Amino acid sequence: MVDFDPSTQKDERTDKFLEIKILIDGYKQKEPRISHWLQKDGGQNCWDARKNLKNKDKKWKCVFELHENISIKNDKTNKIEKKTFVTITDYGTYGLTGRVLSDKDLLTNLDLDERWGRFENYAFRNKLPKGANAKHLLGSRGRGKYVFIAASKMSAGGTKATLYETRRDDGVYRLGRRTVQKLKAQTIHADQTSNPTAEEVLKSHSGLSPIKHVGTRIIIPDPEDEVIDDFKDGTLRQFISETWWEIIQKYNAEFIVKVGGKEVT
């Protein structure tokens, strides 16, 4: 058979920012404020990761926090800069369990425990145990990770990024970063055995201390101005009440919004 010259083969490219815009435009048809879909997908991720399905032990909670004036050293200028971050932290959850997966691993459906692999990648659904059902899962399409990206400002170099850290029951602490540019999205990670360690990388990039409990924290650098405004004027709290009132009433789910160290449940 006469075939193509393999040296001319290219992977398809996607305009990642247009892909994110298409996703966000769908959200904006129902609610134009960024913080609405930020709390919705952030809360959904936290709730889906809960250990106790009906929260009978009342250990589950989701904390949205605004961190302002965090001192970060700019490696290029060697000067200290003040940065703003939004974090979404869950408690009473499994954390991002599972392996760091290869492309070969991703050719099959992912087991329920491969939470890290699903979070790092896009559109990989849960493979549930035989006889189980997914009624307790609110989302498994992976769109939330790009909502977090959309909530942050574009850097001067044309890049958007988020950090995510997890501490697990098996003692593993791991930090990841998702970086999105026009034609590609990439992830990178570190753990407590890396050089530098995950804790050192986290401190350098965010000025934050690592989480101490089993769970996960999403870190969004340079959030859009309207997200900051909604934290401060109570709009975010209102959105959370409107979205999550059923599990708050039925399962004692606890949502906390923190601004400047002050919290409102």
Tab-separated table of N, CA and C in Angstrom, residues 86-208:
chain	number	residue	atom	x	y	z
A	86	VAL	N	-7.601	33.076	45.425
A	86	VAL	CA	-8.837	32.487	45.923
A	86	VAL	C	-8.573	30.996	46.105
A	87	THR	N	-8.981	30.448	47.237
A	87	THR	CA	-8.826	29.014	47.460
A	87	THR	C	-10.179	28.369	47.743
A	88	ILE	N	-10.298	27.109	47.345
A	88	ILE	CA	-11.484	26.293	47.625
A	88	ILE	C	-10.973	25.023	48.288
A	89	THR	N	-11.335	24.824	49.551
A	89	THR	CA	-10.772	23.734	50.347
A	89	THR	C	-11.887	22.828	50.858
A	90	ASP	N	-11.701	21.517	50.728
A	90	ASP	CA	-12.707	20.597	51.260
A	90	ASP	C	-12.185	19.829	52.462
A	91	TYR	N	-13.121	19.406	53.303
A	91	TYR	CA	-12.859	18.605	54.504
A	91	TYR	C	-13.834	17.425	54.500
A	92	GLY	N	-13.434	16.331	55.143
A	92	GLY	CA	-14.297	15.150	55.166
A	92	GLY	C	-14.337	14.443	53.829
A	93	THR	N	-13.247	14.561	53.057
A	93	THR	CA	-13.167	13.960	51.722
A	93	THR	C	-11.969	13.020	51.637
A	94	TYR	N	-11.855	12.342	50.488
A	94	TYR	CA	-10.760	11.400	50.286
A	94	TYR	C	-9.465	12.068	49.840
A	95	GLY	N	-9.538	13.298	49.358
A	95	GLY	CA	-8.385	13.869	48.686
A	95	GLY	C	-8.278	13.297	47.280
A	96	LEU	N	-7.249	13.725	46.551
A	96	LEU	CA	-7.066	13.251	45.175
A	96	LEU	C	-6.280	11.953	45.199
A	97	THR	N	-6.987	10.862	45.413
A	97	THR	CA	-6.362	9.544	45.497
A	97	THR	C	-5.969	9.059	44.102
A	98	GLY	N	-5.148	8.016	44.082
A	98	GLY	CA	-4.795	7.414	42.810
A	98	GLY	C	-3.372	7.697	42.373
A	99	ARG	N	-3.027	7.134	41.214
A	99	ARG	CA	-1.674	7.196	40.685
A	99	ARG	C	-1.482	8.409	39.770
A	100	VAL	N	-0.219	8.675	39.464
A	100	VAL	CA	0.106	9.595	38.372
A	100	VAL	C	0.072	8.744	37.103
A	101	LEU	N	-0.913	8.984	36.247
A	101	LEU	CA	-1.205	8.063	35.151
A	101	LEU	C	-0.431	8.386	33.879
A	102	SER	N	-0.125	7.345	33.122
A	102	SER	CA	0.495	7.482	31.806
A	102	SER	C	-0.597	7.517	30.744
A	103	ASP	N	-0.221	7.845	29.502
A	103	ASP	CA	-1.187	7.814	28.406
A	103	ASP	C	-1.784	6.419	28.247
A	104	LYS	N	-0.985	5.386	28.461
A	104	LYS	CA	-1.479	4.011	28.354
A	104	LYS	C	-2.568	3.755	29.385
A	105	ASP	N	-2.361	4.256	30.600
A	105	ASP	CA	-3.367	4.081	31.657
A	105	ASP	C	-4.691	4.728	31.269
A	106	LEU	N	-4.615	5.843	30.537
A	106	LEU	CA	-5.809	6.611	30.202
A	106	LEU	C	-6.602	6.005	29.047
A	107	LEU	N	-6.095	4.934	28.436
A	107	LEU	CA	-6.817	4.283	27.341
A	107	LEU	C	-7.994	3.460	27.853
A	108	THR	N	-8.033	3.188	29.149
A	108	THR	CA	-9.134	2.433	29.744
A	108	THR	C	-9.928	3.350	30.671
A	109	ASN	N	-11.141	2.914	31.034
A	109	ASN	CA	-11.935	3.670	31.996
A	109	ASN	C	-11.228	3.706	33.348
A	110	LEU	N	-11.341	4.825	34.023
A	110	LEU	CA	-10.642	4.988	35.283
A	110	LEU	C	-11.495	4.520	36.452
A	111	ASP	N	-10.887	3.772	37.362
A	111	ASP	CA	-11.587	3.334	38.564
A	111	ASP	C	-11.970	4.543	39.414
A	112	LEU	N	-12.934	4.331	40.281
A	112	LEU	CA	-13.436	5.411	41.130
A	112	LEU	C	-12.325	6.061	41.943
A	113	ASP	N	-11.336	5.272	42.345
A	113	ASP	CA	-10.272	5.778	43.213
A	113	ASP	C	-9.255	6.655	42.471
A	114	GLU	N	-9.278	6.672	41.157
A	114	GLU	CA	-8.294	7.448	40.385
A	114	GLU	C	-8.731	8.916	40.287
A	115	ARG	N	-8.885	9.530	41.432
A	115	ARG	CA	-9.351	10.922	41.474
A	115	ARG	C	-8.297	11.891	40.948
A	116	TRP	N	-7.017	11.620	41.249
A	116	TRP	CA	-5.948	12.495	40.754
A	116	TRP	C	-5.913	12.483	39.228
A	117	GLY	N	-5.985	11.314	38.637
A	117	GLY	CA	-5.938	11.203	37.179
A	117	GLY	C	-7.094	11.904	36.499
A	118	ARG	N	-8.293	11.785	37.066
A	118	ARG	CA	-9.444	12.456	36.461
A	118	ARG	C	-9.338	13.970	36.602
A	119	PHE	N	-8.782	14.421	37.744
A	119	PHE	CA	-8.676	15.862	37.934
A	119	PHE	C	-7.614	16.466	37.016
A	120	GLU	N	-6.544	15.728	36.763
A	120	GLU	CA	-5.491	16.242	35.898
A	120	GLU	C	-5.892	16.273	34.435
A	121	ASN	N	-6.852	15.435	34.066
A	121	ASN	CA	-7.216	15.308	32.658
A	121	ASN	C	-8.653	15.755	32.445
A	122	TYR	N	-9.148	15.591	31.236
A	122	TYR	CA	-10.436	16.180	30.873
A	122	TYR	C	-11.354	15.126	30.281
A	123	ALA	N	-12.597	15.096	30.776
A	123	ALA	CA	-13.667	14.260	30.220
A	123	ALA	C	-13.456	12.769	30.466
A	124	PHE	N	-12.789	12.403	31.563
A	124	PHE	CA	-12.670	11.001	31.944
A	124	PHE	C	-13.665	10.730	33.066
A	125	ARG	N	-14.612	9.835	32.781
A	125	ARG	CA	-15.692	9.570	33.718
A	125	ARG	C	-15.282	8.519	34.743
A	126	ASN	N	-16.046	8.452	35.822
A	126	ASN	CA	-15.831	7.431	36.847
A	126	ASN	C	-16.216	6.055	36.323
A	127	LYS	N	-15.421	5.060	36.644
A	127	LYS	CA	-15.820	3.670	36.444
A	127	LYS	C	-16.226	3.126	37.801
A	128	LEU	N	-17.507	2.969	38.021
A	128	LEU	CA	-18.017	2.584	39.334
A	128	LEU	C	-17.938	1.078	39.543
A	129	PRO	N	-17.844	0.629	40.792
A	129	PRO	CA	-17.847	-0.808	41.079
A	129	PRO	C	-19.147	-1.451	40.596
A	130	LYS	N	-19.098	-2.743	40.310
A	130	LYS	CA	-20.267	-3.466	39.828
A	130	LYS	C	-21.412	-3.346	40.823
A	131	GLY	N	-22.584	-2.992	40.314
A	131	GLY	CA	-23.759	-2.866	41.159
A	131	GLY	C	-23.947	-1.500	41.771
A	132	ALA	N	-22.930	-0.629	41.651
A	132	ALA	CA	-23.038	0.717	42.231
A	132	ALA	C	-23.724	1.640	41.243
A	133	ASN	N	-24.187	2.782	41.733
A	133	ASN	CA	-24.775	3.770	40.843
A	133	ASN	C	-24.144	5.119	41.127
A	134	ALA	N	-24.354	6.053	40.205
A	134	ALA	CA	-23.678	7.359	40.293
A	134	ALA	C	-24.627	8.469	40.720
A	135	LYS	N	-25.725	8.135	41.367
A	135	LYS	CA	-26.701	9.159	41.728
A	135	LYS	C	-26.132	10.176	42.716
A	136	HIS	N	-25.148	9.747	43.507
A	136	HIS	CA	-24.595	10.676	44.488
A	136	HIS	C	-23.534	11.579	43.877
A	137	LEU	N	-23.169	11.336	42.604
A	137	LEU	CA	-22.170	12.168	41.945
A	137	LEU	C	-22.851	13.266	41.144
A	138	LEU	N	-22.463	14.505	41.373
A	138	LEU	CA	-23.073	15.622	40.655
A	138	LEU	C	-22.364	15.906	39.342
A	139	GLY	N	-21.099	15.589	39.257
A	139	GLY	CA	-20.368	15.897	38.029
A	139	GLY	C	-19.238	14.928	37.797
A	140	SER	N	-18.999	14.615	36.535
A	140	SER	CA	-17.856	13.766	36.207
A	140	SER	C	-17.349	14.053	34.804
A	141	ARG	N	-17.664	15.239	34.282
A	141	ARG	CA	-17.232	15.579	32.930
A	141	ARG	C	-15.955	16.413	32.912
A	142	GLY	N	-15.514	16.862	34.073
A	142	GLY	CA	-14.229	17.536	34.140
A	142	GLY	C	-14.238	19.004	33.766
A	143	ARG	N	-15.424	19.603	33.650
A	143	ARG	CA	-15.472	21.003	33.214
A	143	ARG	C	-15.015	21.974	34.294
A	144	GLY	N	-15.147	21.569	35.562
A	144	GLY	CA	-14.838	22.473	36.663
A	144	GLY	C	-13.427	23.002	36.629
A	145	LYS	N	-12.470	22.161	36.202
A	145	LYS	CA	-11.074	22.594	36.193
A	145	LYS	C	-10.870	23.804	35.292
A	146	TYR	N	-11.658	23.899	34.217
A	146	TYR	CA	-11.528	25.043	33.319
A	146	TYR	C	-12.316	26.250	33.825
A	147	VAL	N	-13.309	26.005	34.656
A	147	VAL	CA	-13.974	27.116	35.345
A	147	VAL	C	-12.981	27.822	36.263
A	148	PHE	N	-12.161	27.044	36.958
A	148	PHE	CA	-11.146	27.637	37.830
A	148	PHE	C	-10.140	28.453	37.015
A	149	ILE	N	-9.755	27.933	35.861
A	149	ILE	CA	-8.844	28.661	34.972
A	149	ILE	C	-9.486	29.959	34.511
A	150	ALA	N	-10.763	29.903	34.137
A	150	ALA	CA	-11.454	31.086	33.616
A	150	ALA	C	-11.608	32.168	34.672
A	151	ALA	N	-11.601	31.787	35.950
A	151	ALA	CA	-11.788	32.761	37.030
A	151	ALA	C	-10.524	33.570	37.318
A	152	SER	N	-9.398	33.204	36.700
A	152	SER	CA	-8.145	33.912	36.929
A	152	SER	C	-7.799	34.793	35.732
A	153	LYS	N	-7.035	35.827	35.979
A	153	LYS	CA	-6.630	36.738	34.919
A	153	LYS	C	-5.517	36.119	34.076
A	154	MET	N	-5.422	36.590	32.848
A	154	MET	CA	-4.347	36.179	31.956
A	154	MET	C	-3.043	36.852	32.382
A	155	SER	N	-1.956	36.075	32.397
A	155	SER	CA	-0.660	36.660	32.719
A	155	SER	C	-0.145	37.474	31.540
A	156	ALA	N	0.898	38.258	31.780
A	156	ALA	CA	1.487	39.080	30.717
A	156	ALA	C	2.026	38.211	29.588
A	157	GLY	N	2.375	36.967	29.908
A	157	GLY	CA	2.907	36.063	28.898
A	157	GLY	C	1.845	35.255	28.174
A	158	GLY	N	0.570	35.579	28.400
A	158	GLY	CA	-0.506	34.875	27.700
A	158	GLY	C	-0.803	33.503	28.266
A	159	THR	N	-0.682	33.366	29.578
A	159	THR	CA	-0.881	32.077	30.245
A	159	THR	C	-1.869	32.224	31.393
A	160	LYS	N	-2.678	31.185	31.598
A	160	LYS	CA	-3.525	31.075	32.782
A	160	LYS	C	-3.121	29.811	33.525
A	161	ALA	N	-3.195	29.849	34.859
A	161	ALA	CA	-2.758	28.679	35.625
A	161	ALA	C	-3.517	28.578	36.938
A	162	THR	N	-3.635	27.355	37.434
A	162	THR	CA	-4.147	27.106	38.787
A	162	THR	C	-3.257	26.071	39.456
A	163	LEU	N	-3.242	26.110	40.778
A	163	LEU	CA	-2.550	25.101	41.580
A	163	LEU	C	-3.588	24.242	42.289
A	164	TYR	N	-3.231	23.010	42.607
A	164	TYR	CA	-4.119	22.149	43.383
A	164	TYR	C	-3.254	21.235	44.241
A	165	GLU	N	-3.603	21.159	45.517
A	165	GLU	CA	-2.844	20.329	46.453
A	165	GLU	C	-3.773	19.355	47.142
A	166	THR	N	-3.200	18.233	47.572
A	166	THR	CA	-4.012	17.241	48.262
A	166	THR	C	-3.174	16.527	49.312
A	167	ARG	N	-3.837	16.156	50.401
A	167	ARG	CA	-3.232	15.292	51.421
A	167	ARG	C	-4.191	14.122	51.607
A	168	ARG	N	-3.627	12.910	51.662
A	168	ARG	CA	-4.461	11.716	51.612
A	168	ARG	C	-4.273	10.836	52.834
A	169	ASP	N	-5.186	9.880	52.991
A	169	ASP	CA	-5.105	8.948	54.125
A	169	ASP	C	-3.839	8.104	54.095
A	170	ASP	N	-3.277	7.853	52.905
A	170	ASP	CA	-2.069	7.038	52.812
A	170	ASP	C	-0.802	7.832	53.106
A	171	GLY	N	-0.953	9.100	53.517
A	171	GLY	CA	0.187	9.924	53.878
A	171	GLY	C	0.780	10.730	52.754
A	172	VAL	N	0.306	10.512	51.541
A	172	VAL	CA	0.848	11.239	50.389
A	172	VAL	C	0.388	12.696	50.417
A	173	TYR	N	1.341	13.611	50.221
A	173	TYR	CA	1.006	15.015	49.974
A	173	TYR	C	1.513	15.344	48.582
A	174	ARG	N	0.654	15.912	47.756
A	174	ARG	CA	1.013	16.167	46.363
A	174	ARG	C	0.480	17.527	45.928
A	175	LEU	N	1.269	18.220	45.137
A	175	LEU	CA	0.904	19.525	44.587
A	175	LEU	C	0.952	19.452	43.075
A	176	GLY	N	-0.050	20.018	42.424
A	176	GLY	CA	-0.066	20.056	40.966
A	176	GLY	C	-0.317	21.461	40.457
A	177	ARG	N	0.033	21.684	39.212
A	177	ARG	CA	-0.259	22.957	38.548
A	177	ARG	C	-0.756	22.680	37.138
A	178	ARG	N	-1.854	23.321	36.794
A	178	ARG	CA	-2.360	23.269	35.419
A	178	ARG	C	-2.066	24.599	34.757
A	179	THR	N	-1.378	24.555	33.621
A	179	THR	CA	-1.047	25.752	32.863
A	179	THR	C	-1.720	25.669	31.504
A	180	VAL	N	-2.422	26.731	31.129
A	180	VAL	CA	-3.119	26.757	29.850
A	180	VAL	C	-2.574	27.892	28.998
A	181	GLN	N	-2.160	27.542	27.783
A	181	GLN	CA	-1.771	28.510	26.772
A	181	GLN	C	-2.688	28.333	25.576
A	182	LYS	N	-2.532	29.145	24.566
A	182	LYS	CA	-3.481	29.139	23.459
A	182	LYS	C	-3.623	27.764	22.810
A	183	LEU	N	-2.515	27.056	22.619
A	183	LEU	CA	-2.572	25.799	21.886
A	183	LEU	C	-2.344	24.558	22.742
A	184	LYS	N	-2.193	24.728	24.054
A	184	LYS	CA	-1.945	23.544	24.863
A	184	LYS	C	-2.305	23.780	26.326
A	185	ALA	N	-2.580	22.682	26.984
A	185	ALA	CA	-2.792	22.687	28.433
A	185	ALA	C	-1.894	21.605	29.005
A	186	GLN	N	-1.137	21.938	30.039
A	186	GLN	CA	-0.187	20.997	30.612
A	186	GLN	C	-0.319	20.947	32.125
A	187	THR	N	0.045	19.801	32.703
A	187	THR	CA	0.075	19.677	34.158
A	187	THR	C	1.474	19.241	34.580
A	188	ILE	N	1.815	19.606	35.786
A	188	ILE	CA	3.081	19.207	36.387
A	188	ILE	C	2.830	19.021	37.874
A	189	HIS	N	3.604	18.156	38.531
A	189	HIS	CA	3.328	17.917	39.946
A	189	HIS	C	4.616	17.719	40.736
A	190	ALA	N	4.486	17.811	42.047
A	190	ALA	CA	5.572	17.533	42.987
A	190	ALA	C	4.961	16.887	44.227
A	191	ASP	N	5.776	16.140	44.968
A	191	ASP	CA	5.298	15.565	46.223
A	191	ASP	C	6.366	15.750	47.295
A	192	GLN	N	6.208	15.059	48.422
A	192	GLN	CA	7.127	15.298	49.535
A	192	GLN	C	8.508	14.692	49.306
A	193	THR	N	8.650	13.873	48.243
A	193	THR	CA	9.953	13.290	47.926
A	193	THR	C	10.640	14.010	46.767
A	194	SER	N	9.980	14.977	46.175
A	194	SER	CA	10.547	15.683	45.029
A	194	SER	C	11.667	16.619	45.470
A	195	ASN	N	12.443	17.056	44.513
A	195	ASN	CA	13.461	18.078	44.761
A	195	ASN	C	13.294	19.176	43.710
A	196	PRO	N	12.720	20.334	44.094
A	196	PRO	CA	12.272	20.703	45.443
A	196	PRO	C	10.979	19.975	45.821
A	197	THR	N	10.675	19.979	47.096
A	197	THR	CA	9.482	19.297	47.588
A	197	THR	C	8.230	20.084	47.219
A	198	ALA	N	7.094	19.410	47.317
A	198	ALA	CA	5.818	20.064	47.017
A	198	ALA	C	5.576	21.258	47.932
A	199	GLU	N	5.938	21.119	49.199
A	199	GLU	CA	5.756	22.220	50.150
A	199	GLU	C	6.567	23.451	49.744
A	200	GLU	N	7.801	23.216	49.282
A	200	GLU	CA	8.664	24.321	48.857
A	200	GLU	C	8.121	25.001	47.606
A	201	VAL	N	7.622	24.213	46.673
A	201	VAL	CA	7.056	24.773	45.451
A	201	VAL	C	5.810	25.588	45.763
A	202	LEU	N	4.949	25.054	46.641
A	202	LEU	CA	3.729	25.763	47.033
A	202	LEU	C	4.065	27.116	47.644
A	203	LYS	N	5.012	27.143	48.564
A	203	LYS	CA	5.403	28.382	49.228
A	203	LYS	C	5.923	29.398	48.221
A	204	SER	N	6.726	28.942	47.256
A	204	SER	CA	7.303	29.838	46.265
A	204	SER	C	6.244	30.435	45.348
A	205	HIS	N	5.247	29.632	44.989
A	205	HIS	CA	4.247	30.074	44.018
A	205	HIS	C	3.075	30.816	44.648
A	206	SER	N	2.789	30.547	45.929
A	206	SER	CA	1.575	31.130	46.513
A	206	SER	C	1.788	31.808	47.858
A	207	GLY	N	2.896	31.533	48.521
A	207	GLY	CA	3.091	32.072	49.865
A	207	GLY	C	2.220	31.409	50.909
A	208	LEU	N	1.481	30.376	50.543
A	208	LEU	CA	0.575	29.687	51.464
A	208	LEU	C	1.250	28.480	52.094
